[in-house]
Tab-separated table of C-alpha atoms and ligand atoms in Angstrom:
chain	number	residue	atom	x	y	z
A	1	MET	CA	-30.948	-20.876	-47.894
A	2	SER	CA	-28.313	-23.349	-48.922
A	3	SER	CA	-28.563	-25.974	-51.525
A	4	SER	CA	-26.387	-29.059	-51.925
A	5	THR	CA	-27.717	-30.021	-55.416
A	6	THR	CA	-24.763	-30.265	-57.797
A	7	THR	CA	-25.310	-31.068	-61.467
A	8	ASN	CA	-22.234	-32.620	-62.894
A	9	ASN	CA	-22.118	-34.846	-65.955
A	10	THR	CA	-18.354	-35.084	-66.159
A	11	PRO	CA	-16.492	-37.666	-64.142
A	12	GLY	CA	-15.200	-36.597	-60.665
A	13	PHE	CA	-12.134	-37.771	-58.721
A	14	ASN	CA	-14.017	-40.856	-57.959
A	15	VAL	CA	-11.212	-43.317	-57.333
A	16	LYS	CA	-11.179	-46.791	-55.887
A	17	ALA	CA	-9.142	-47.752	-52.797
A	18	SER	CA	-7.058	-50.092	-54.911
A	19	ASP	CA	-5.997	-47.092	-57.076
A	20	TRP	CA	-4.846	-45.199	-53.978
A	21	ASP	CA	-3.060	-48.491	-52.796
A	22	LYS	CA	-0.929	-48.281	-55.988
A	23	THR	CA	0.295	-44.721	-55.379
A	24	SER	CA	0.712	-45.032	-51.567
A	25	GLY	CA	4.421	-45.589	-51.832
A	26	SER	CA	5.202	-42.585	-53.930
A	27	TYR	CA	2.535	-40.378	-52.222
A	28	THR	CA	4.575	-39.525	-49.182
A	29	GLN	CA	7.000	-37.500	-51.235
A	30	LEU	CA	4.184	-35.519	-52.740
A	31	ALA	CA	2.622	-34.759	-49.366
A	32	SER	CA	6.020	-33.918	-47.701
A	33	LYS	CA	6.997	-30.452	-46.343
A	34	GLY	CA	7.345	-27.878	-49.100
A	35	SER	CA	4.591	-29.493	-51.144
A	36	PRO	CA	1.419	-27.440	-51.735
A	37	MET	CA	-0.253	-29.966	-49.422
A	38	SER	CA	1.618	-28.795	-46.428
A	39	ILE	CA	0.234	-25.270	-46.402
A	40	PRO	CA	-3.442	-26.269	-46.045
A	41	ILE	CA	-2.558	-28.892	-43.551
A	42	THR	CA	-0.840	-26.396	-41.288
A	43	ARG	CA	-3.754	-23.974	-41.553
A	44	LEU	CA	-6.391	-26.739	-41.011
A	45	VAL	CA	-4.735	-27.816	-37.830
A	46	GLU	CA	-4.730	-24.205	-36.607
A	47	MET	CA	-8.395	-23.701	-37.526
A	48	LEU	CA	-9.322	-26.789	-35.512
A	49	HIS	CA	-7.246	-25.556	-32.490
A	50	THR	CA	-8.815	-22.135	-32.583
A	51	SER	CA	-12.394	-23.530	-32.794
A	52	SER	CA	-11.665	-26.053	-30.017
A	53	PRO	CA	-8.331	-26.153	-28.394
A	54	PHE	CA	-6.679	-29.485	-28.490
A	55	ASP	CA	-6.451	-29.627	-24.691
A	56	SER	CA	-10.149	-30.519	-24.859
A	57	ALA	CA	-9.626	-33.372	-27.376
A	58	THR	CA	-10.936	-36.766	-26.460
A	59	THR	CA	-10.698	-38.552	-29.779
A	60	ILE	CA	-9.113	-36.959	-32.887
A	61	LEU	CA	-10.156	-38.503	-36.312
A	62	ASP	CA	-8.019	-38.002	-39.485
A	63	ILE	CA	-10.300	-39.053	-42.341
A	64	GLY	CA	-8.464	-40.116	-45.562
A	65	CYS	CA	-5.162	-39.782	-43.673
A	66	GLY	CA	-3.051	-40.877	-46.666
A	67	PRO	CA	0.509	-41.257	-45.317
A	68	GLY	CA	-0.645	-39.613	-42.059
A	69	SER	CA	0.452	-35.995	-42.909
A	70	ALA	CA	-2.338	-34.184	-40.993
A	71	THR	CA	-1.939	-36.433	-37.977
A	72	ALA	CA	1.820	-35.867	-38.058
A	73	GLN	CA	1.342	-32.050	-38.316
A	74	LEU	CA	-0.991	-31.826	-35.399
A	75	ILE	CA	1.149	-34.020	-33.237
A	76	SER	CA	4.318	-32.088	-34.036
A	77	THR	CA	2.684	-28.802	-33.284
A	78	HIS	CA	0.282	-29.579	-30.427
A	79	HIS	CA	1.502	-32.717	-28.624
A	80	THR	CA	2.060	-30.815	-25.386
A	81	ALA	CA	-1.575	-29.706	-25.368
A	82	ILE	CA	-3.184	-33.018	-26.307
A	83	PRO	CA	-4.229	-34.788	-23.168
A	84	ALA	CA	-2.601	-38.164	-22.341
A	85	SER	CA	-5.947	-39.854	-22.613
A	86	THR	CA	-6.816	-38.669	-26.166
A	87	GLN	CA	-6.947	-41.338	-28.898
A	88	LEU	CA	-5.968	-40.515	-32.471
A	89	LEU	CA	-7.468	-42.488	-35.270
A	90	ALA	CA	-5.784	-42.220	-38.594
A	91	THR	CA	-8.165	-43.664	-41.170
A	92	ASP	CA	-8.237	-44.237	-44.858
A	93	PHE	CA	-10.127	-46.562	-47.246
A	94	SER	CA	-6.816	-47.616	-48.868
A	95	SER	CA	-5.016	-50.274	-46.860
A	96	GLY	CA	-1.795	-49.260	-48.688
A	97	MET	CA	-2.149	-45.722	-47.238
A	98	VAL	CA	-2.944	-47.116	-43.818
A	99	ASN	CA	0.123	-49.322	-43.978
A	100	VAL	CA	2.300	-46.253	-44.776
A	101	THR	CA	0.801	-44.416	-41.815
A	102	SER	CA	1.579	-47.470	-39.615
A	103	GLN	CA	5.195	-47.370	-40.905
A	104	VAL	CA	5.419	-43.596	-40.137
A	105	ARG	CA	4.084	-44.343	-36.616
A	106	ALA	CA	6.653	-47.080	-36.133
A	107	SER	CA	9.608	-44.923	-37.238
A	108	LYS	CA	8.414	-42.052	-35.041
A	109	LEU	CA	8.267	-44.414	-32.010
A	110	GLU	CA	11.733	-45.539	-32.772
A	111	ALA	CA	13.288	-42.124	-33.433
A	112	LEU	CA	11.639	-39.914	-30.844
A	113	GLN	CA	12.929	-39.459	-27.241
A	114	GLU	CA	10.581	-40.254	-24.340
A	115	GLY	CA	8.120	-37.380	-24.013
A	116	THR	CA	4.647	-36.178	-24.985
A	117	GLU	CA	5.374	-36.283	-28.789
A	118	LYS	CA	6.326	-39.956	-28.556
A	119	SER	CA	3.516	-40.891	-26.239
A	120	THR	CA	1.018	-39.120	-28.552
A	121	TRP	CA	2.289	-41.151	-31.574
A	122	ALA	CA	1.888	-44.322	-29.406
A	123	ARG	CA	-1.779	-43.502	-29.135
A	124	VAL	CA	-2.328	-43.252	-32.971
A	125	VAL	CA	-4.386	-46.050	-34.315
A	126	PRO	CA	-4.182	-46.564	-38.089
A	127	LEU	CA	-7.466	-47.964	-39.398
A	128	VAL	CA	-9.055	-48.871	-42.775
A	129	LEU	CA	-12.249	-46.956	-42.903
A	130	ASP	CA	-14.392	-45.478	-45.765
A	131	ALA	CA	-15.243	-41.768	-45.258
A	132	THR	CA	-18.790	-42.353	-46.595
A	133	ASP	CA	-19.498	-45.068	-44.069
A	134	LEU	CA	-17.793	-44.518	-40.709
A	135	ARG	CA	-20.193	-46.955	-39.068
A	136	PRO	CA	-17.792	-48.820	-36.846
A	137	LEU	CA	-17.413	-45.448	-35.246
A	138	LEU	CA	-20.148	-44.567	-32.729
A	139	THR	CA	-22.371	-41.620	-33.083
A	140	GLU	CA	-21.177	-38.651	-30.974
A	141	SER	CA	-17.801	-40.188	-30.184
A	142	ILE	CA	-15.201	-37.871	-31.727
A	143	SER	CA	-14.172	-34.334	-30.609
A	144	HIS	CA	-11.964	-33.273	-33.592
A	145	ILE	CA	-12.050	-34.235	-37.259
A	146	ILE	CA	-9.524	-33.352	-39.953
A	147	ALA	CA	-9.969	-34.312	-43.585
A	148	ASN	CA	-7.337	-32.880	-45.887
A	149	PHE	CA	-8.234	-33.129	-49.674
A	150	VAL	CA	-10.453	-36.103	-49.231
A	151	LEU	CA	-14.241	-35.577	-48.851
A	152	PHE	CA	-14.882	-34.101	-52.256
A	153	MET	CA	-13.187	-37.080	-54.006
A	154	THR	CA	-15.342	-39.807	-52.361
A	155	GLU	CA	-18.089	-41.495	-54.157
A	156	ASP	CA	-20.691	-39.444	-52.127
A	157	PRO	CA	-19.178	-36.311	-50.688
A	158	ALA	CA	-22.446	-35.104	-49.037
A	159	LYS	CA	-22.712	-38.552	-47.281
A	160	ALA	CA	-19.075	-38.261	-46.151
A	161	LEU	CA	-19.783	-34.874	-44.596
A	162	GLU	CA	-23.014	-36.209	-42.976
A	163	GLU	CA	-20.992	-39.108	-41.540
A	164	ALA	CA	-18.378	-36.674	-40.085
A	165	HIS	CA	-21.202	-34.795	-38.468
A	166	ARG	CA	-22.739	-37.970	-37.094
A	167	VAL	CA	-19.677	-39.139	-35.332
A	168	LEU	CA	-18.856	-35.769	-33.846
A	169	LYS	CA	-19.847	-35.080	-30.216
A	170	SER	CA	-21.971	-32.089	-29.629
A	171	ASP	CA	-19.652	-29.016	-29.870
A	172	GLY	CA	-17.131	-31.162	-31.702
A	173	VAL	CA	-15.315	-29.629	-34.724
A	174	ALA	CA	-14.413	-30.706	-38.181
A	175	ALA	CA	-12.075	-29.089	-40.710
A	176	CYS	CA	-11.543	-30.062	-44.274
A	177	SER	CA	-10.000	-28.916	-47.582
A	178	SER	CA	-10.703	-29.083	-51.217
A	179	TRP	CA	-9.249	-27.400	-54.333
A	180	SER	CA	-10.449	-24.272	-56.136
A	181	ARG	CA	-7.497	-24.090	-58.535
A	182	MET	CA	-4.726	-26.544	-59.425
A	183	ASP	CA	-2.342	-25.401	-62.129
A	184	TRP	CA	-0.784	-28.857	-62.291
A	185	ILE	CA	-4.084	-30.377	-63.443
A	186	GLU	CA	-4.869	-27.544	-65.887
A	187	ASN	CA	-1.364	-27.825	-67.426
A	188	LEU	CA	-1.665	-31.623	-67.613
A	189	ALA	CA	-5.059	-31.267	-69.370
A	190	LEU	CA	-3.570	-28.842	-71.869
A	191	ALA	CA	-0.557	-31.048	-72.518
A	192	ALA	CA	-2.857	-34.053	-73.004
A	193	SER	CA	-5.085	-32.117	-75.429
A	194	ARG	CA	-1.962	-31.357	-77.553
A	195	THR	CA	-0.486	-34.808	-77.325
A	196	PHE	CA	-3.435	-37.101	-77.961
A	197	PRO	CA	-4.273	-35.977	-81.441
A	198	THR	CA	-0.685	-36.683	-82.502
A	199	LEU	CA	-0.995	-40.197	-81.082
A	200	GLY	CA	-4.259	-40.821	-82.901
A	201	LYS	CA	-6.100	-41.567	-79.559
A	202	ALA	CA	-9.279	-40.160	-78.193
A	203	LEU	CA	-8.621	-37.770	-75.281
A	204	PRO	CA	-10.086	-39.184	-72.051
A	205	GLN	CA	-12.364	-36.846	-70.138
A	206	LEU	CA	-10.729	-34.797	-67.358
A	207	PRO	CA	-12.146	-35.671	-63.981
A	208	MET	CA	-13.728	-32.480	-62.596
A	209	MET	CA	-13.917	-31.227	-59.040
A	210	PRO	CA	-17.551	-31.322	-57.862
A	211	ALA	CA	-18.516	-27.619	-58.456
A	212	GLN	CA	-19.663	-26.804	-54.954
A	213	TRP	CA	-16.356	-27.919	-53.399
A	214	THR	CA	-14.397	-25.389	-55.472
A	215	SER	CA	-15.666	-22.230	-53.696
A	216	VAL	CA	-15.933	-21.009	-50.150
A	217	GLU	CA	-19.652	-20.353	-50.782
A	218	GLY	CA	-20.242	-23.813	-52.048
A	219	VAL	CA	-18.485	-25.493	-49.177
A	220	ARG	CA	-20.219	-23.271	-46.629
A	221	ASP	CA	-23.581	-24.466	-48.075
A	222	LEU	CA	-22.493	-28.086	-47.863
A	223	PHE	CA	-21.421	-27.647	-44.175
A	224	THR	CA	-24.742	-25.928	-43.485
A	225	ASP	CA	-26.698	-28.720	-45.133
A	226	ALA	CA	-24.830	-31.335	-43.125
A	227	GLY	CA	-25.927	-29.598	-39.902
A	228	PHE	CA	-22.729	-27.715	-38.957
A	229	ARG	CA	-22.740	-24.265	-37.194
A	230	ASP	CA	-20.007	-21.752	-36.477
A	231	ILE	CA	-18.859	-22.236	-40.055
A	232	HIS	CA	-15.643	-20.664	-41.134
A	233	THR	CA	-14.330	-20.869	-44.732
A	234	GLU	CA	-11.340	-19.397	-46.542
A	235	TYR	CA	-9.121	-19.632	-49.488
A	236	VAL	CA	-5.453	-20.345	-48.998
A	237	GLU	CA	-2.754	-20.088	-51.710
A	238	ALA	CA	-0.832	-23.392	-52.018
A	239	PRO	CA	1.680	-23.021	-54.812
A	240	MET	CA	4.025	-25.811	-55.939
A	241	VAL	CA	7.536	-24.480	-56.540
A	242	LEU	CA	9.442	-26.679	-59.067
A	243	PRO	CA	13.220	-26.457	-58.974
A	244	SER	CA	13.186	-28.691	-62.079
A	245	VAL	CA	10.182	-28.766	-64.433
A	246	GLU	CA	11.606	-31.930	-66.072
A	247	GLY	CA	12.025	-33.672	-62.651
A	248	PHE	CA	8.502	-32.716	-61.664
A	249	ALA	CA	6.861	-33.848	-64.922
A	250	HIS	CA	8.490	-37.252	-64.716
A	251	GLN	CA	7.722	-37.748	-61.022
A	252	PHE	CA	4.056	-36.602	-61.498
A	253	LEU	CA	3.364	-38.657	-64.532
A	254	THR	CA	4.873	-41.878	-63.156
A	255	SER	CA	3.340	-41.392	-59.667
A	256	GLY	CA	0.217	-43.473	-60.237
A	257	ASN	CA	-1.726	-40.654	-58.492
A	258	PRO	CA	-5.371	-40.536	-59.597
A	259	ALA	CA	-4.699	-36.962	-60.725
A	260	VAL	CA	-2.655	-38.373	-63.624
A	261	THR	CA	-3.985	-41.933	-64.151
A	262	TRP	CA	-7.099	-40.617	-66.024
A	263	VAL	CA	-4.659	-39.951	-68.799
A	264	THR	CA	-1.615	-42.213	-68.266
A	265	ASP	CA	-3.718	-45.459	-67.924
A	266	VAL	CA	-4.490	-45.294	-71.691
A	267	LEU	CA	-0.955	-44.687	-72.826
A	268	ASP	CA	2.071	-46.945	-73.260
A	269	GLU	CA	5.445	-46.031	-71.931
A	270	THR	CA	6.613	-44.221	-75.130
A	271	GLU	CA	3.349	-42.298	-75.284
A	272	VAL	CA	3.749	-41.238	-71.593
A	273	ASP	CA	7.226	-39.974	-72.563
A	274	GLN	CA	5.717	-37.804	-75.315
A	275	LEU	CA	3.097	-36.462	-72.881
A	276	GLU	CA	5.907	-35.713	-70.373
A	277	LYS	CA	7.821	-33.667	-72.939
A	278	GLN	CA	4.685	-31.718	-73.758
A	279	LEU	CA	3.945	-31.112	-70.084
A	280	VAL	CA	7.437	-29.648	-69.592
A	281	GLN	CA	6.717	-27.351	-72.594
A	282	VAL	CA	3.286	-26.261	-71.370
A	283	ILE	CA	4.549	-25.539	-67.839
A	284	LYS	CA	7.488	-23.459	-69.097
A	285	GLU	CA	5.122	-21.643	-71.490
A	286	LYS	CA	2.358	-20.953	-68.950
A	287	CYS	CA	3.873	-20.666	-65.567
A	288	GLU	CA	5.953	-17.885	-64.019
A	289	ALA	CA	9.554	-18.522	-63.313
A	290	ASN	CA	11.105	-17.477	-59.980
A	291	ASP	CA	14.530	-15.875	-59.589
A	292	LYS	CA	16.184	-19.139	-58.957
A	293	GLY	CA	15.197	-20.542	-62.381
A	294	GLY	CA	12.355	-22.641	-60.913
A	295	HIS	CA	8.793	-22.481	-61.984
A	296	ILE	CA	5.630	-21.912	-59.916
A	297	LEU	CA	2.491	-23.963	-60.313
A	298	ASN	CA	-0.250	-22.039	-58.491
A	299	GLY	CA	-2.876	-23.772	-56.453
A	300	THR	CA	-5.755	-22.430	-54.330
A	301	ALA	CA	-7.319	-24.581	-51.607
A	302	VAL	CA	-10.768	-24.032	-49.985
A	303	LEU	CA	-10.609	-24.601	-46.350
A	304	ALA	CA	-13.595	-24.991	-44.034
A	305	SER	CA	-14.315	-25.786	-40.424
A	306	GLY	CA	-17.592	-26.170	-38.510
A	307	ARG	CA	-19.033	-27.170	-35.166
A	308	LYS	CA	-21.763	-29.756	-34.417
B	401	SAM	C1	-5.315	-36.351	-51.844
B	401	SAM	S1	-5.028	-37.653	-50.648
B	401	SAM	C2	-4.799	-36.767	-49.208
B	401	SAM	C3	-4.170	-37.602	-48.096
B	401	SAM	C4	-3.923	-36.962	-46.764
B	401	SAM	N1	-5.153	-36.482	-46.112
B	401	SAM	C5	-2.894	-35.911	-46.831
B	401	SAM	O1	-3.171	-34.779	-46.425
B	401	SAM	O2	-1.765	-36.075	-47.258
B	401	SAM	C6	-6.576	-38.362	-50.568
B	401	SAM	C7	-6.703	-39.602	-49.620
B	401	SAM	O3	-8.052	-39.832	-49.435
B	401	SAM	C8	-8.206	-41.247	-49.388
B	401	SAM	N2	-9.666	-41.488	-49.802
B	401	SAM	C9	-10.275	-41.240	-50.954
B	401	SAM	N3	-11.534	-41.648	-50.951
B	401	SAM	C10	-11.728	-42.175	-49.624
B	401	SAM	C11	-12.875	-42.672	-48.951
B	401	SAM	N4	-14.021	-42.847	-49.548
B	401	SAM	N5	-12.744	-42.924	-47.668
B	401	SAM	C12	-11.579	-42.834	-47.039
B	401	SAM	N6	-10.405	-42.399	-47.635
B	401	SAM	C13	-10.611	-41.998	-48.886
B	401	SAM	C14	-7.193	-41.711	-50.437
B	401	SAM	O4	-6.889	-43.142	-50.198
B	401	SAM	C15	-6.011	-40.835	-50.162
B	401	SAM	O5	-5.235	-41.333	-49.155
């Protein structure tokens, strides 16, 4: 039997929409091709297509779309299969992120030649919507759901999964991802633990991933508890290759991403500089270098799909 009970006294990645608004501008770069995010997105799209080919899609829902990366991936790879009547909803609780998706949509419509890719983008509706309350969406109205690195970080991940299940049509499919391992967070935590004592400041508590979302067994149980069947889970390696550790450390620490604000919010500019130097040192100390002189931050994602 499965169990969805998670005991967790440490803070999770429980961030407000306004926090994501602040980082929406710089986020696109983080989620672009070559980032660790692009590997799980590619695989999630394939998992959805295998479970229920996109030629059967009536409405595709991207939950926590951010800058629209998952929607963009599925359109670029499957636009010829997606029927002309299919609607695509790109939703996020951050209006900043939804605006970025609207801009991406507008630039695609401007740049693309007439054809199925362009007409599919024309049917993308960017929408502000909270994953834990999809109520404006009708029960049994969606054929495909993708949620890349979103559900686990909501205020109530189990409710978010229940909502995804509620809006799916019978036989509809959902695919989502979470993190099992993130070297970038582990290295930041180590750098912070070395830096804060020298600043005479108390180290803030590192937000933890909810335990069940970090393993394929845990996520399988969560999907089962939410009522899904035909559940498939897997790990996928999603490393971040850094051509320049210094460049990465600076971009990461000034990104405003909730992955760093737990620590940067309590520091002034000079203190962030000190943390940045320490982060560079930690990464060079802990992470393997590749033959081009870059460094590799390993990441492992948990992917899951299920059918209603
Ligand atoms: C790590 S980003 C992933 C973005 C996107 N799925 C991608 O693959 O690039 C997490 C996204 O989830 C959104 N998010 C977090 N909590 C949410 C919630 N309760 N409802 C809807 N979106 C949420 C954030 O605003 C952010 O855009």
